[in-house]
Amino acid sequence: AKLAWIRDFNSHVSEKIEQERLIATASVYWQATQDLGVAGRMATRFVRDVEGLLFDDTTRTTLLNLRADYRWSADWSSLVDIRYLILRPLDESNFGLATELNYAIIQDMQVGLGYIFNDLQDADFSYLSISQSNFYISCHLKFDETLFQWR
């Protein structure tokens, strides 16, 4: 779980402009079998936006994320990433879907080729920031205590 509070305001002009964000995230990972892993994440963001006497508005955004990865062999794996974003009080929603095929080039390092079927764009919740469906290349590195032989 993670909690973040971000505050942005101007202090050099007379018209007050202020934005506050509170983001709460909870994640879970389940190794269903030796080759199949499933991850889930739920995140909520509250934003308060104040611009002088013009408006004082609060919105809430919720992200639901499901990710499954499957290891086909010692070198090959694939994953599917599904995201659903709900923006309240506007009742707008956005859906994102991506899939990826990965190859382990050395221990703890994979390169992959993926495709974004439907992109989900959000500054806080999305690392895929391409504005349309497209191919992408990825690199995954695993860092833990065994990498540096700390144990």
PDB file of N, CA, C and O in Angstrom, residues 76-133:
ATOM      1  N   TRP A  76      11.103 -17.375 -22.337  1.00  0.00           N
ATOM      2  CA  TRP A  76       9.963 -16.657 -22.909  1.00  0.00           C
ATOM      3  C   TRP A  76       8.816 -16.509 -21.905  1.00  0.00           C
ATOM      4  O   TRP A  76       8.483 -17.445 -21.189  1.00  0.00           O
ATOM      5  N   SER A  77       8.214 -15.331 -21.903  1.00  0.00           N
ATOM      6  CA  SER A  77       7.031 -15.085 -21.079  1.00  0.00           C
ATOM      7  C   SER A  77       6.151 -14.046 -21.777  1.00  0.00           C
ATOM      8  O   SER A  77       6.593 -13.361 -22.700  1.00  0.00           O
ATOM      9  N   SER A  78       4.925 -13.945 -21.325  1.00  0.00           N
ATOM     10  CA  SER A  78       4.013 -12.943 -21.876  1.00  0.00           C
ATOM     11  C   SER A  78       3.160 -12.382 -20.751  1.00  0.00           C
ATOM     12  O   SER A  78       3.063 -12.958 -19.673  1.00  0.00           O
ATOM     13  N   LEU A  79       2.559 -11.236 -21.010  1.00  0.00           N
ATOM     14  CA  LEU A  79       1.689 -10.626 -20.018  1.00  0.00           C
ATOM     15  C   LEU A  79       0.543  -9.891 -20.697  1.00  0.00           C
ATOM     16  O   LEU A  79       0.616  -9.518 -21.864  1.00  0.00           O
ATOM     17  N   VAL A  80      -0.512  -9.706 -19.918  1.00  0.00           N
ATOM     18  CA  VAL A  80      -1.671  -8.914 -20.322  1.00  0.00           C
ATOM     19  C   VAL A  80      -1.937  -7.921 -19.204  1.00  0.00           C
ATOM     20  O   VAL A  80      -1.935  -8.285 -18.030  1.00  0.00           O
ATOM     21  N   ASP A  81      -2.150  -6.662 -19.553  1.00  0.00           N
ATOM     22  CA  ASP A  81      -2.392  -5.606 -18.587  1.00  0.00           C
ATOM     23  C   ASP A  81      -3.722  -4.930 -18.927  1.00  0.00           C
ATOM     24  O   ASP A  81      -3.882  -4.410 -20.030  1.00  0.00           O
ATOM     25  N   ILE A  82      -4.670  -4.967 -17.992  1.00  0.00           N
ATOM     26  CA  ILE A  82      -5.992  -4.382 -18.191  1.00  0.00           C
ATOM     27  C   ILE A  82      -6.185  -3.294 -17.139  1.00  0.00           C
ATOM     28  O   ILE A  82      -5.945  -3.538 -15.952  1.00  0.00           O
ATOM     29  N   ARG A  83      -6.628  -2.104 -17.564  1.00  0.00           N
ATOM     30  CA  ARG A  83      -6.837  -0.982 -16.649  1.00  0.00           C
ATOM     31  C   ARG A  83      -8.200  -0.345 -16.918  1.00  0.00           C
ATOM     32  O   ARG A  83      -8.614  -0.216 -18.063  1.00  0.00           O
ATOM     33  N   TYR A  84      -8.846   0.062 -15.835  1.00  0.00           N
ATOM     34  CA  TYR A  84     -10.138   0.732 -15.946  1.00  0.00           C
ATOM     35  C   TYR A  84     -10.101   1.944 -15.023  1.00  0.00           C
ATOM     36  O   TYR A  84      -9.816   1.818 -13.829  1.00  0.00           O
ATOM     37  N   LEU A  85     -10.368   3.113 -15.568  1.00  0.00           N
ATOM     38  CA  LEU A  85     -10.285   4.373 -14.846  1.00  0.00           C
ATOM     39  C   LEU A  85     -11.665   5.013 -14.793  1.00  0.00           C
ATOM     40  O   LEU A  85     -12.340   5.130 -15.819  1.00  0.00           O
ATOM     41  N   ILE A  86     -12.079   5.425 -13.595  1.00  0.00           N
ATOM     42  CA  ILE A  86     -13.389   6.056 -13.405  1.00  0.00           C
ATOM     43  C   ILE A  86     -13.164   7.435 -12.811  1.00  0.00           C
ATOM     44  O   ILE A  86     -12.526   7.573 -11.765  1.00  0.00           O
ATOM     45  N   LEU A  87     -13.674   8.472 -13.473  1.00  0.00           N
ATOM     46  CA  LEU A  87     -13.540   9.850 -13.018  1.00  0.00           C
ATOM     47  C   LEU A  87     -14.892  10.340 -12.519  1.00  0.00           C
ATOM     48  O   LEU A  87     -15.863  10.397 -13.268  1.00  0.00           O
ATOM     49  N   ARG A  88     -14.928  10.672 -11.227  1.00  0.00           N
ATOM     50  CA  ARG A  88     -16.155  11.195 -10.626  1.00  0.00           C
ATOM     51  C   ARG A  88     -15.920  12.661 -10.283  1.00  0.00           C
ATOM     52  O   ARG A  88     -14.808  13.024  -9.980  1.00  0.00           O
ATOM     53  N   PRO A  89     -16.836  13.525 -10.303  1.00  0.00           N
ATOM     54  CA  PRO A  89     -18.281  13.366 -10.430  1.00  0.00           C
ATOM     55  C   PRO A  89     -18.774  13.397 -11.868  1.00  0.00           C
ATOM     56  O   PRO A  89     -19.967  13.431 -12.114  1.00  0.00           O
ATOM     57  N   LEU A  90     -17.860  13.361 -12.842  1.00  0.00           N
ATOM     58  CA  LEU A  90     -18.270  13.449 -14.247  1.00  0.00           C
ATOM     59  C   LEU A  90     -18.804  12.129 -14.791  1.00  0.00           C
ATOM     60  O   LEU A  90     -19.349  12.091 -15.883  1.00  0.00           O
ATOM     61  N   ASP A  91     -18.596  11.031 -14.067  1.00  0.00           N
ATOM     62  CA  ASP A  91     -18.985   9.692 -14.507  1.00  0.00           C
ATOM     63  C   ASP A  91     -18.388   9.335 -15.861  1.00  0.00           C
ATOM     64  O   ASP A  91     -19.014   8.677 -16.683  1.00  0.00           O
ATOM     65  N   GLU A  92     -17.164   9.773 -16.082  1.00  0.00           N
ATOM     66  CA  GLU A  92     -16.423   9.383 -17.278  1.00  0.00           C
ATOM     67  C   GLU A  92     -15.570   8.177 -16.925  1.00  0.00           C
ATOM     68  O   GLU A  92     -15.132   8.019 -15.791  1.00  0.00           O
ATOM     69  N   SER A  93     -15.316   7.326 -17.915  1.00  0.00           N
ATOM     70  CA  SER A  93     -14.453   6.176 -17.682  1.00  0.00           C
ATOM     71  C   SER A  93     -13.564   5.967 -18.895  1.00  0.00           C
ATOM     72  O   SER A  93     -13.859   6.435 -19.995  1.00  0.00           O
ATOM     73  N   ASN A  94     -12.467   5.268 -18.662  1.00  0.00           N
ATOM     74  CA  ASN A  94     -11.497   4.989 -19.709  1.00  0.00           C
ATOM     75  C   ASN A  94     -10.975   3.575 -19.492  1.00  0.00           C
ATOM     76  O   ASN A  94     -10.786   3.144 -18.364  1.00  0.00           O
ATOM     77  N   PHE A  95     -10.734   2.869 -20.585  1.00  0.00           N
ATOM     78  CA  PHE A  95     -10.302   1.477 -20.532  1.00  0.00           C
ATOM     79  C   PHE A  95      -8.976   1.351 -21.262  1.00  0.00           C
ATOM     80  O   PHE A  95      -8.807   1.893 -22.357  1.00  0.00           O
ATOM     81  N   GLY A  96      -8.025   0.634 -20.674  1.00  0.00           N
ATOM     82  CA  GLY A  96      -6.730   0.412 -21.305  1.00  0.00           C
ATOM     83  C   GLY A  96      -6.400  -1.068 -21.353  1.00  0.00           C
ATOM     84  O   GLY A  96      -6.698  -1.816 -20.423  1.00  0.00           O
ATOM     85  N   LEU A  97      -5.795  -1.505 -22.450  1.00  0.00           N
ATOM     86  CA  LEU A  97      -5.419  -2.904 -22.629  1.00  0.00           C
ATOM     87  C   LEU A  97      -4.103  -2.976 -23.388  1.00  0.00           C
ATOM     88  O   LEU A  97      -3.938  -2.341 -24.428  1.00  0.00           O
ATOM     89  N   ALA A  98      -3.167  -3.741 -22.836  1.00  0.00           N
ATOM     90  CA  ALA A  98      -1.878  -3.941 -23.496  1.00  0.00           C
ATOM     91  C   ALA A  98      -1.450  -5.389 -23.293  1.00  0.00           C
ATOM     92  O   ALA A  98      -1.828  -6.034 -22.321  1.00  0.00           O
ATOM     93  N   THR A  99      -0.674  -5.891 -24.232  1.00  0.00           N
ATOM     94  CA  THR A  99      -0.108  -7.225 -24.116  1.00  0.00           C
ATOM     95  C   THR A  99       1.367  -7.160 -24.513  1.00  0.00           C
ATOM     96  O   THR A  99       1.770  -6.261 -25.269  1.00  0.00           O
ATOM     97  N   GLU A 100       2.149  -8.098 -23.998  1.00  0.00           N
ATOM     98  CA  GLU A 100       3.588  -8.025 -24.202  1.00  0.00           C
ATOM     99  C   GLU A 100       4.184  -9.428 -24.254  1.00  0.00           C
ATOM    100  O   GLU A 100       3.746 -10.315 -23.527  1.00  0.00           O
ATOM    101  N   LEU A 101       5.177  -9.626 -25.112  1.00  0.00           N
ATOM    102  CA  LEU A 101       5.941 -10.869 -25.212  1.00  0.00           C
ATOM    103  C   LEU A 101       7.375 -10.540 -24.809  1.00  0.00           C
ATOM    104  O   LEU A 101       7.982  -9.615 -25.362  1.00  0.00           O
ATOM    105  N   ASN A 102       7.921 -11.278 -23.832  1.00  0.00           N
ATOM    106  CA  ASN A 102       9.239 -10.979 -23.275  1.00  0.00           C
ATOM    107  C   ASN A 102      10.214 -12.130 -23.479  1.00  0.00           C
ATOM    108  O   ASN A 102       9.814 -13.288 -23.477  1.00  0.00           O
ATOM    109  N   TYR A 103      11.490 -11.764 -23.615  1.00  0.00           N
ATOM    110  CA  TYR A 103      12.572 -12.738 -23.745  1.00  0.00           C
ATOM    111  C   TYR A 103      13.657 -12.396 -22.724  1.00  0.00           C
ATOM    112  O   TYR A 103      14.103 -11.244 -22.625  1.00  0.00           O
ATOM    113  N   ALA A 104      14.089 -13.382 -21.940  1.00  0.00           N
ATOM    114  CA  ALA A 104      15.135 -13.192 -20.938  1.00  0.00           C
ATOM    115  C   ALA A 104      16.500 -13.265 -21.613  1.00  0.00           C
ATOM    116  O   ALA A 104      16.905 -14.319 -22.089  1.00  0.00           O
ATOM    117  N   ILE A 105      17.203 -12.131 -21.686  1.00  0.00           N
ATOM    118  CA  ILE A 105      18.510 -12.135 -22.358  1.00  0.00           C
ATOM    119  C   ILE A 105      19.625 -12.542 -21.391  1.00  0.00           C
ATOM    120  O   ILE A 105      20.601 -13.142 -21.817  1.00  0.00           O
ATOM    121  N   ILE A 106      19.480 -12.197 -20.126  1.00  0.00           N
ATOM    122  CA  ILE A 106      20.363 -12.686 -19.068  1.00  0.00           C
ATOM    123  C   ILE A 106      19.505 -12.837 -17.817  1.00  0.00           C
ATOM    124  O   ILE A 106      18.343 -12.419 -17.806  1.00  0.00           O
ATOM    125  N   GLN A 107      20.068 -13.404 -16.771  1.00  0.00           N
ATOM    126  CA  GLN A 107      19.315 -13.557 -15.532  1.00  0.00           C
ATOM    127  C   GLN A 107      18.902 -12.179 -15.003  1.00  0.00           C
ATOM    128  O   GLN A 107      19.708 -11.251 -14.964  1.00  0.00           O
ATOM    129  N   ASP A 108      17.644 -12.040 -14.638  1.00  0.00           N
ATOM    130  CA  ASP A 108      17.062 -10.821 -14.069  1.00  0.00           C
ATOM    131  C   ASP A 108      16.941  -9.669 -15.060  1.00  0.00           C
ATOM    132  O   ASP A 108      16.771  -8.519 -14.664  1.00  0.00           O
ATOM    133  N   MET A 109      17.012  -9.939 -16.363  1.00  0.00           N
ATOM    134  CA  MET A 109      16.818  -8.898 -17.371  1.00  0.00           C
ATOM    135  C   MET A 109      16.061  -9.459 -18.568  1.00  0.00           C
ATOM    136  O   MET A 109      16.464 -10.462 -19.145  1.00  0.00           O
ATOM    137  N   GLN A 110      14.959  -8.799 -18.904  1.00  0.00           N
ATOM    138  CA  GLN A 110      14.129  -9.196 -20.043  1.00  0.00           C
ATOM    139  C   GLN A 110      13.930  -8.009 -20.973  1.00  0.00           C
ATOM    140  O   GLN A 110      13.857  -6.866 -20.525  1.00  0.00           O
ATOM    141  N   VAL A 111      13.828  -8.307 -22.254  1.00  0.00           N
ATOM    142  CA  VAL A 111      13.393  -7.315 -23.235  1.00  0.00           C
ATOM    143  C   VAL A 111      12.073  -7.810 -23.807  1.00  0.00           C
ATOM    144  O   VAL A 111      11.819  -9.018 -23.851  1.00  0.00           O
ATOM    145  N   GLY A 112      11.234  -6.874 -24.214  1.00  0.00           N
ATOM    146  CA  GLY A 112       9.925  -7.279 -24.683  1.00  0.00           C
ATOM    147  C   GLY A 112       9.419  -6.412 -25.818  1.00  0.00           C
ATOM    148  O   GLY A 112       9.868  -5.289 -26.026  1.00  0.00           O
ATOM    149  N   LEU A 113       8.479  -6.979 -26.543  1.00  0.00           N
ATOM    150  CA  LEU A 113       7.755  -6.276 -27.587  1.00  0.00           C
ATOM    151  C   LEU A 113       6.285  -6.347 -27.208  1.00  0.00           C
ATOM    152  O   LEU A 113       5.756  -7.433 -26.955  1.00  0.00           O
ATOM    153  N   GLY A 114       5.646  -5.190 -27.136  1.00  0.00           N
ATOM    154  CA  GLY A 114       4.258  -5.152 -26.717  1.00  0.00           C
ATOM    155  C   GLY A 114       3.392  -4.370 -27.685  1.00  0.00           C
ATOM    156  O   GLY A 114       3.890  -3.699 -28.592  1.00  0.00           O
ATOM    157  N   TYR A 115       2.092  -4.476 -27.478  1.00  0.00           N
ATOM    158  CA  TYR A 115       1.135  -3.730 -28.281  1.00  0.00           C
ATOM    159  C   TYR A 115       0.059  -3.166 -27.371  1.00  0.00           C
ATOM    160  O   TYR A 115      -0.491  -3.888 -26.518  1.00  0.00           O
ATOM    161  N   ILE A 116      -0.216  -1.882 -27.516  1.00  0.00           N
ATOM    162  CA  ILE A 116      -1.271  -1.217 -26.759  1.00  0.00           C
ATOM    163  C   ILE A 116      -2.522  -1.220 -27.631  1.00  0.00           C
ATOM    164  O   ILE A 116      -2.562  -0.570 -28.675  1.00  0.00           O
ATOM    165  N   PHE A 117      -3.514  -1.986 -27.219  1.00  0.00           N
ATOM    166  CA  PHE A 117      -4.761  -2.047 -27.983  1.00  0.00           C
ATOM    167  C   PHE A 117      -5.617  -0.818 -27.727  1.00  0.00           C
ATOM    168  O   PHE A 117      -6.247  -0.291 -28.632  1.00  0.00           O
ATOM    169  N   ASN A 118      -5.670  -0.405 -26.484  1.00  0.00           N
ATOM    170  CA  ASN A 118      -6.443   0.762 -26.108  1.00  0.00           C
ATOM    171  C   ASN A 118      -5.711   1.441 -24.959  1.00  0.00           C
ATOM    172  O   ASN A 118      -5.578   0.869 -23.893  1.00  0.00           O
ATOM    173  N   ASP A 119      -5.221   2.640 -25.194  1.00  0.00           N
ATOM    174  CA  ASP A 119      -4.388   3.311 -24.212  1.00  0.00           C
ATOM    175  C   ASP A 119      -5.224   4.007 -23.154  1.00  0.00           C
ATOM    176  O   ASP A 119      -6.299   4.529 -23.419  1.00  0.00           O
ATOM    177  N   LEU A 120      -4.727   3.994 -21.937  1.00  0.00           N
ATOM    178  CA  LEU A 120      -5.316   4.721 -20.832  1.00  0.00           C
ATOM    179  C   LEU A 120      -4.332   5.802 -20.451  1.00  0.00           C
ATOM    180  O   LEU A 120      -3.201   5.501 -20.063  1.00  0.00           O
ATOM    181  N   GLN A 121      -4.720   7.056 -20.595  1.00  0.00           N
ATOM    182  CA  GLN A 121      -3.807   8.150 -20.292  1.00  0.00           C
ATOM    183  C   GLN A 121      -4.220   8.846 -19.007  1.00  0.00           C
ATOM    184  O   GLN A 121      -5.339   9.313 -18.868  1.00  0.00           O
ATOM    185  N   ASP A 122      -3.301   8.870 -18.071  1.00  0.00           N
ATOM    186  CA  ASP A 122      -3.502   9.576 -16.818  1.00  0.00           C
ATOM    187  C   ASP A 122      -2.135   9.881 -16.244  1.00  0.00           C
ATOM    188  O   ASP A 122      -1.282   9.001 -16.168  1.00  0.00           O
ATOM    189  N   ALA A 123      -1.925  11.104 -15.824  1.00  0.00           N
ATOM    190  CA  ALA A 123      -0.596  11.522 -15.362  1.00  0.00           C
ATOM    191  C   ALA A 123      -0.133  10.759 -14.129  1.00  0.00           C
ATOM    192  O   ALA A 123       1.062  10.519 -13.961  1.00  0.00           O
ATOM    193  N   ASP A 124      -1.035  10.371 -13.257  1.00  0.00           N
ATOM    194  CA  ASP A 124      -0.643   9.698 -12.021  1.00  0.00           C
ATOM    195  C   ASP A 124      -0.677   8.182 -12.118  1.00  0.00           C
ATOM    196  O   ASP A 124       0.066   7.498 -11.421  1.00  0.00           O
ATOM    197  N   PHE A 125      -1.533   7.618 -12.945  1.00  0.00           N
ATOM    198  CA  PHE A 125      -1.796   6.184 -12.915  1.00  0.00           C
ATOM    199  C   PHE A 125      -1.279   5.405 -14.114  1.00  0.00           C
ATOM    200  O   PHE A 125      -1.407   4.201 -14.164  1.00  0.00           O
ATOM    201  N   SER A 126      -0.725   6.039 -15.116  1.00  0.00           N
ATOM    202  CA  SER A 126      -0.379   5.316 -16.330  1.00  0.00           C
ATOM    203  C   SER A 126       1.059   5.562 -16.731  1.00  0.00           C
ATOM    204  O   SER A 126       1.480   6.697 -16.878  1.00  0.00           O
ATOM    205  N   TYR A 127       1.817   4.479 -16.933  1.00  0.00           N
ATOM    206  CA  TYR A 127       3.161   4.622 -17.476  1.00  0.00           C
ATOM    207  C   TYR A 127       3.145   4.519 -18.994  1.00  0.00           C
ATOM    208  O   TYR A 127       4.106   4.849 -19.652  1.00  0.00           O
ATOM    209  N   LEU A 128       2.042   4.050 -19.565  1.00  0.00           N
ATOM    210  CA  LEU A 128       1.898   3.995 -21.019  1.00  0.00           C
ATOM    211  C   LEU A 128       1.266   5.300 -21.472  1.00  0.00           C
ATOM    212  O   LEU A 128       0.090   5.518 -21.304  1.00  0.00           O
ATOM    213  N   SER A 129       2.037   6.197 -22.036  1.00  0.00           N
ATOM    214  CA  SER A 129       1.525   7.531 -22.354  1.00  0.00           C
ATOM    215  C   SER A 129       1.459   7.775 -23.857  1.00  0.00           C
ATOM    216  O   SER A 129       1.594   8.879 -24.314  1.00  0.00           O
ATOM    217  N   ILE A 130       1.275   6.732 -24.622  1.00  0.00           N
ATOM    218  CA  ILE A 130       1.125   6.876 -26.068  1.00  0.00           C
ATOM    219  C   ILE A 130      -0.332   7.194 -26.350  1.00  0.00           C
ATOM    220  O   ILE A 130      -1.231   6.620 -25.754  1.00  0.00           O
ATOM    221  N   SER A 131      -0.586   8.126 -27.240  1.00  0.00           N
ATOM    222  CA  SER A 131      -1.943   8.626 -27.413  1.00  0.00           C
ATOM    223  C   SER A 131      -2.828   7.734 -28.274  1.00  0.00           C
ATOM    224  O   SER A 131      -3.996   8.006 -28.424  1.00  0.00           O
ATOM    225  N   GLN A 132      -2.282   6.696 -28.853  1.00  0.00           N
ATOM    226  CA  GLN A 132      -3.096   5.800 -29.668  1.00  0.00           C
ATOM    227  C   GLN A 132      -2.518   4.391 -29.621  1.00  0.00           C
ATOM    228  O   GLN A 132      -1.448   4.173 -29.094  1.00  0.00           O
ATOM    229  N   SER A 133      -3.257   3.438 -30.169  1.00  0.00           N
ATOM    230  CA  SER A 133      -2.776   2.057 -30.207  1.00  0.00           C
ATOM    231  C   SER A 133      -1.451   2.002 -30.963  1.00  0.00           C
ATOM    232  O   SER A 133      -1.301   2.631 -31.999  1.00  0.00           O
TER     233      SER A 133
END
